[in-house]
PDB file of C-alpha atoms and ligand atoms in Angstrom:
ATOM      1  CA  UNK A   1       7.857 -38.987  -9.250  1.00 60.00           C
ATOM      2  CA  UNK A   2       5.619 -36.456  -7.604  1.00 63.00           C
ATOM      3  CA  UNK A   3       7.000 -33.168  -6.378  1.00 84.00           C
ATOM      4  CA  UNK A   4       7.604 -33.660  -2.647  1.00 95.00           C
ATOM      5  CA  UNK A   5      10.206 -30.899  -2.291  1.00 97.00           C
ATOM      6  CA  UNK A   6       7.738 -28.028  -2.693  1.00 96.00           C
ATOM      7  CA  UNK A   7       5.490 -29.491  -0.008  1.00 96.00           C
ATOM      8  CA  UNK A   8       8.490 -30.137   2.236  1.00 98.00           C
ATOM      9  CA  UNK A   9       9.657 -26.539   1.845  1.00 97.00           C
ATOM     10  CA  UNK A  10       6.342 -25.165   3.098  1.00 96.00           C
ATOM     11  CA  UNK A  11       6.236 -27.804   5.858  1.00 97.00           C
ATOM     12  CA  UNK A  12       9.601 -26.805   7.388  1.00 98.00           C
ATOM     13  CA  UNK A  13       9.324 -23.084   6.677  1.00 96.00           C
ATOM     14  CA  UNK A  14       9.700 -21.211   9.987  1.00 95.00           C
ATOM     15  CA  UNK A  15      10.212 -24.392  12.024  1.00 97.00           C
ATOM     16  CA  UNK A  16      13.514 -23.991  13.851  1.00 95.00           C
ATOM     17  CA  UNK A  17      13.600 -27.289  15.799  1.00 97.00           C
ATOM     18  CA  UNK A  18      15.501 -29.847  13.646  1.00 97.00           C
ATOM     19  CA  UNK A  19      13.799 -32.955  15.072  1.00 98.00           C
ATOM     20  CA  UNK A  20      10.348 -31.648  14.174  1.00 98.00           C
ATOM     21  CA  UNK A  21      11.515 -31.079  10.594  1.00 98.00           C
ATOM     22  CA  UNK A  22      13.071 -34.530  10.322  1.00 98.00           C
ATOM     23  CA  UNK A  23       9.979 -36.161  11.842  1.00 98.00           C
ATOM     24  CA  UNK A  24       7.583 -34.432   9.441  1.00 98.00           C
ATOM     25  CA  UNK A  25       9.908 -35.046   6.492  1.00 98.00           C
ATOM     26  CA  UNK A  26       9.872 -38.804   7.166  1.00 98.00           C
ATOM     27  CA  UNK A  27       6.050 -38.767   7.377  1.00 98.00           C
ATOM     28  CA  UNK A  28       5.692 -36.724   4.175  1.00 98.00           C
ATOM     29  CA  UNK A  29       8.027 -38.998   2.195  1.00 97.00           C
ATOM     30  CA  UNK A  30       6.430 -42.188   3.600  1.00 98.00           C
ATOM     31  CA  UNK A  31       2.927 -40.926   2.705  1.00 97.00           C
ATOM     32  CA  UNK A  32       3.870 -39.553  -0.701  1.00 96.00           C
ATOM     33  CA  UNK A  33       5.770 -42.420  -2.312  1.00 96.00           C
ATOM     34  CA  UNK A  34       4.342 -45.836  -3.191  1.00 96.00           C
ATOM     35  CA  UNK A  35       5.677 -49.262  -2.108  1.00 97.00           C
ATOM     36  CA  UNK A  36       7.720 -47.939   0.828  1.00 98.00           C
ATOM     37  CA  UNK A  37       8.153 -49.932   4.033  1.00 98.00           C
ATOM     38  CA  UNK A  38      10.560 -47.552   5.781  1.00 98.00           C
ATOM     39  CA  UNK A  39      11.514 -43.880   5.527  1.00 98.00           C
ATOM     40  CA  UNK A  40      13.620 -42.020   8.041  1.00 98.00           C
ATOM     41  CA  UNK A  41      16.890 -40.682   9.315  1.00 98.00           C
ATOM     42  CA  UNK A  42      20.073 -41.872  10.955  1.00 98.00           C
ATOM     43  CA  UNK A  43      22.071 -39.096  12.631  1.00 98.00           C
ATOM     44  CA  UNK A  44      25.815 -39.098  13.337  1.00 98.00           C
ATOM     45  CA  UNK A  45      26.574 -39.075  17.071  1.00 98.00           C
ATOM     46  CA  UNK A  46      29.888 -40.058  18.707  1.00 97.00           C
ATOM     47  CA  UNK A  47      31.189 -41.319  15.364  1.00 97.00           C
ATOM     48  CA  UNK A  48      28.235 -43.658  14.677  1.00 98.00           C
ATOM     49  CA  UNK A  49      24.879 -43.413  12.940  1.00 98.00           C
ATOM     50  CA  UNK A  50      22.053 -43.383  15.469  1.00 98.00           C
ATOM     51  CA  UNK A  51      18.396 -43.971  14.735  1.00 98.00           C
ATOM     52  CA  UNK A  52      16.417 -40.733  14.346  1.00 98.00           C
ATOM     53  CA  UNK A  53      12.836 -39.949  13.320  1.00 98.00           C
ATOM     54  CA  UNK A  54      11.281 -42.519  10.982  1.00 98.00           C
ATOM     55  CA  UNK A  55       8.147 -44.172   9.685  1.00 98.00           C
ATOM     56  CA  UNK A  56       7.979 -47.930   9.433  1.00 97.00           C
ATOM     57  CA  UNK A  57       8.813 -51.022  11.422  1.00 96.00           C
ATOM     58  CA  UNK A  58      11.242 -51.166  14.381  1.00 97.00           C
ATOM     59  CA  UNK A  59      14.777 -50.500  13.172  1.00 97.00           C
ATOM     60  CA  UNK A  60      18.440 -50.919  14.136  1.00 96.00           C
ATOM     61  CA  UNK A  61      19.520 -48.187  16.551  1.00 98.00           C
ATOM     62  CA  UNK A  62      23.202 -47.970  15.619  1.00 98.00           C
ATOM     63  CA  UNK A  63      25.127 -48.352  12.350  1.00 98.00           C
ATOM     64  CA  UNK A  64      28.890 -48.041  12.084  1.00 98.00           C
ATOM     65  CA  UNK A  65      30.426 -45.901   9.342  1.00 98.00           C
ATOM     66  CA  UNK A  66      31.275 -48.184   6.422  1.00 98.00           C
ATOM     67  CA  UNK A  67      28.631 -50.756   7.429  1.00 98.00           C
ATOM     68  CA  UNK A  68      25.449 -51.472   5.522  1.00 98.00           C
ATOM     69  CA  UNK A  69      24.043 -49.119   2.888  1.00 98.00           C
ATOM     70  CA  UNK A  70      23.773 -46.261   5.406  1.00 98.00           C
ATOM     71  CA  UNK A  71      27.347 -46.597   6.684  1.00 98.00           C
ATOM     72  CA  UNK A  72      28.634 -46.869   3.110  1.00 98.00           C
ATOM     73  CA  UNK A  73      26.802 -43.659   2.126  1.00 98.00           C
ATOM     74  CA  UNK A  74      28.560 -41.851   4.985  1.00 98.00           C
ATOM     75  CA  UNK A  75      31.976 -43.377   4.249  1.00 98.00           C
ATOM     76  CA  UNK A  76      31.792 -42.519   0.522  1.00 98.00           C
ATOM     77  CA  UNK A  77      29.737 -39.356   1.137  1.00 98.00           C
ATOM     78  CA  UNK A  78      27.629 -40.386  -1.854  1.00 98.00           C
ATOM     79  CA  UNK A  79      23.994 -41.277  -2.485  1.00 98.00           C
ATOM     80  CA  UNK A  80      23.522 -45.058  -2.611  1.00 98.00           C
ATOM     81  CA  UNK A  81      20.782 -46.390  -4.905  1.00 98.00           C
ATOM     82  CA  UNK A  82      20.379 -50.158  -4.367  1.00 98.00           C
ATOM     83  CA  UNK A  83      18.026 -51.926  -6.846  1.00 98.00           C
ATOM     84  CA  UNK A  84      18.314 -55.254  -4.962  1.00 98.00           C
ATOM     85  CA  UNK A  85      19.468 -55.155  -1.334  1.00 98.00           C
ATOM     86  CA  UNK A  86      20.076 -58.916  -1.353  1.00 98.00           C
ATOM     87  CA  UNK A  87      22.948 -58.272  -3.754  1.00 98.00           C
ATOM     88  CA  UNK A  88      24.482 -55.440  -1.632  1.00 98.00           C
ATOM     89  CA  UNK A  89      27.425 -56.848   0.396  1.00 97.00           C
ATOM     90  CA  UNK A  90      26.850 -56.181   4.097  1.00 97.00           C
ATOM     91  CA  UNK A  91      23.291 -54.899   3.704  1.00 98.00           C
ATOM     92  CA  UNK A  92      21.692 -54.574   7.166  1.00 98.00           C
ATOM     93  CA  UNK A  93      18.175 -56.042   7.029  1.00 95.00           C
ATOM     94  CA  UNK A  94      16.245 -54.229   9.764  1.00 90.00           C
ATOM     95  CA  UNK A  95      13.009 -55.198   7.986  1.00 92.00           C
ATOM     96  CA  UNK A  96      13.152 -58.475   6.023  1.00 94.00           C
ATOM     97  CA  UNK A  97      10.480 -57.126   3.642  1.00 97.00           C
ATOM     98  CA  UNK A  98      12.933 -54.620   2.121  1.00 98.00           C
ATOM     99  CA  UNK A  99      14.054 -55.345  -1.447  1.00 98.00           C
ATOM    100  CA  UNK A 100      15.441 -52.000  -2.674  1.00 98.00           C
ATOM    101  CA  UNK A 101      16.831 -48.923  -0.947  1.00 98.00           C
ATOM    102  CA  UNK A 102      18.109 -45.374  -1.398  1.00 98.00           C
ATOM    103  CA  UNK A 103      20.329 -43.590   1.129  1.00 98.00           C
ATOM    104  CA  UNK A 104      21.312 -39.914   0.816  1.00 98.00           C
ATOM    105  CA  UNK A 105      23.971 -38.219   3.001  1.00 98.00           C
ATOM    106  CA  UNK A 106      22.918 -35.013   4.795  1.00 98.00           C
ATOM    107  CA  UNK A 107      25.507 -32.308   5.491  1.00 98.00           C
ATOM    108  CA  UNK A 108      25.880 -29.602   8.138  1.00 98.00           C
ATOM    109  CA  UNK A 109      28.867 -27.271   8.644  1.00 96.00           C
ATOM    110  CA  UNK A 110      30.784 -29.127   5.933  1.00 95.00           C
ATOM    111  CA  UNK A 111      30.472 -32.540   7.606  1.00 98.00           C
ATOM    112  CA  UNK A 112      28.110 -35.495   7.203  1.00 98.00           C
ATOM    113  CA  UNK A 113      25.298 -34.883   9.711  1.00 98.00           C
ATOM    114  CA  UNK A 114      23.422 -38.102   8.934  1.00 98.00           C
ATOM    115  CA  UNK A 115      21.474 -39.866   6.198  1.00 98.00           C
ATOM    116  CA  UNK A 116      17.984 -40.074   4.740  1.00 98.00           C
ATOM    117  CA  UNK A 117      17.236 -43.800   4.369  1.00 98.00           C
ATOM    118  CA  UNK A 118      14.269 -45.123   2.379  1.00 98.00           C
ATOM    119  CA  UNK A 119      13.370 -48.788   1.880  1.00 98.00           C
ATOM    120  CA  UNK A 120      10.914 -50.357  -0.531  1.00 98.00           C
ATOM    121  CA  UNK A 121       9.295 -53.779  -0.741  1.00 98.00           C
ATOM    122  CA  UNK A 122       9.643 -53.502  -4.533  1.00 98.00           C
ATOM    123  CA  UNK A 123      12.866 -54.304  -6.407  1.00 98.00           C
ATOM    124  CA  UNK A 124      14.519 -51.388  -8.255  1.00 98.00           C
ATOM    125  CA  UNK A 125      11.988 -48.912  -6.802  1.00 98.00           C
ATOM    126  CA  UNK A 126      14.109 -45.746  -6.968  1.00 97.00           C
ATOM    127  CA  UNK A 127      14.599 -44.080 -10.368  1.00 96.00           C
ATOM    128  CA  UNK A 128      17.062 -41.311 -11.304  1.00 96.00           C
ATOM    129  CA  UNK A 129      14.107 -38.923 -11.095  1.00 95.00           C
ATOM    130  CA  UNK A 130      13.334 -40.130  -7.553  1.00 96.00           C
ATOM    131  CA  UNK A 131      16.974 -39.655  -6.623  1.00 97.00           C
ATOM    132  CA  UNK A 132      17.003 -36.058  -7.908  1.00 96.00           C
ATOM    133  CA  UNK A 133      13.764 -35.175  -6.120  1.00 97.00           C
ATOM    134  CA  UNK A 134      14.897 -36.748  -2.839  1.00 97.00           C
ATOM    135  CA  UNK A 135      18.301 -35.027  -3.057  1.00 98.00           C
ATOM    136  CA  UNK A 136      16.367 -31.763  -3.484  1.00 97.00           C
ATOM    137  CA  UNK A 137      14.489 -32.619  -0.263  1.00 98.00           C
ATOM    138  CA  UNK A 138      17.805 -33.192   1.544  1.00 98.00           C
ATOM    139  CA  UNK A 139      19.050 -29.787   0.369  1.00 98.00           C
ATOM    140  CA  UNK A 140      15.921 -28.196   1.896  1.00 98.00           C
ATOM    141  CA  UNK A 141      16.472 -30.079   5.166  1.00 98.00           C
ATOM    142  CA  UNK A 142      20.148 -29.045   5.310  1.00 98.00           C
ATOM    143  CA  UNK A 143      18.926 -25.460   5.693  1.00 97.00           C
ATOM    144  CA  UNK A 144      16.686 -26.251   8.676  1.00 97.00           C
ATOM    145  CA  UNK A 145      18.754 -28.647  10.814  1.00 96.00           C
TER     146      UNK A 145
HETATM  147  N1  SME B   1      19.275 -51.259   5.503  1.00 97.40           N
HETATM  148  C1  SME B   1      20.064 -50.279   6.152  1.00 97.40           C
HETATM  149  C2  SME B   1      19.855 -50.310   7.633  1.00 97.40           C
HETATM  150  C3  SME B   1      18.721 -49.467   8.110  1.00 97.40           C
HETATM  151  S1  SME B   1      17.181 -50.105   7.735  1.00 97.40           S
HETATM  152  O1  SME B   1      16.981 -50.040   6.353  1.00 97.40           O
HETATM  153  C4  SME B   1      16.059 -49.078   8.464  1.00 97.40           C
HETATM  154  C5  SME B   1      21.525 -50.514   5.830  1.00 97.40           C
HETATM  155  O2  SME B   1      21.876 -51.480   5.243  1.00 97.40           O
HETATM  156  O3  SME B   1      22.303 -49.654   6.176  1.00 97.40           O
END
């Protein structure tokens, strides 16, 4: 796993507008990791996850808490690493090419602000090392949203 977090830190340094940071973060992750077909954010709004900045194919605009991998990550407030999405009950297939996924909750003021969602066309794409590096990226973003 390459070190994305250092590059992300310099990318968001001094940028106060959250959407710009989320937009550039999705582009950096999408460009830096192999075999990805989607990388982006869903943001909590009125009790639901709403589509935010992303790279990839057209995606679902709303996800209820507890639904899909994203809604489950919010409900459990835990990173979800899914080696095979076809075996994840209730997986929401925005892009039928997705085979594995990682979703990391993002926090602000002690509450879940949204999630970082990354899909891959490869099965079992996301290692423990990837998880740690991406969670480091989320920590950096939590300071600039
Ligand atoms: N697969 C996600 C939905 C979002 S798409 O991956 C962009 C889920 O099950 O929550």
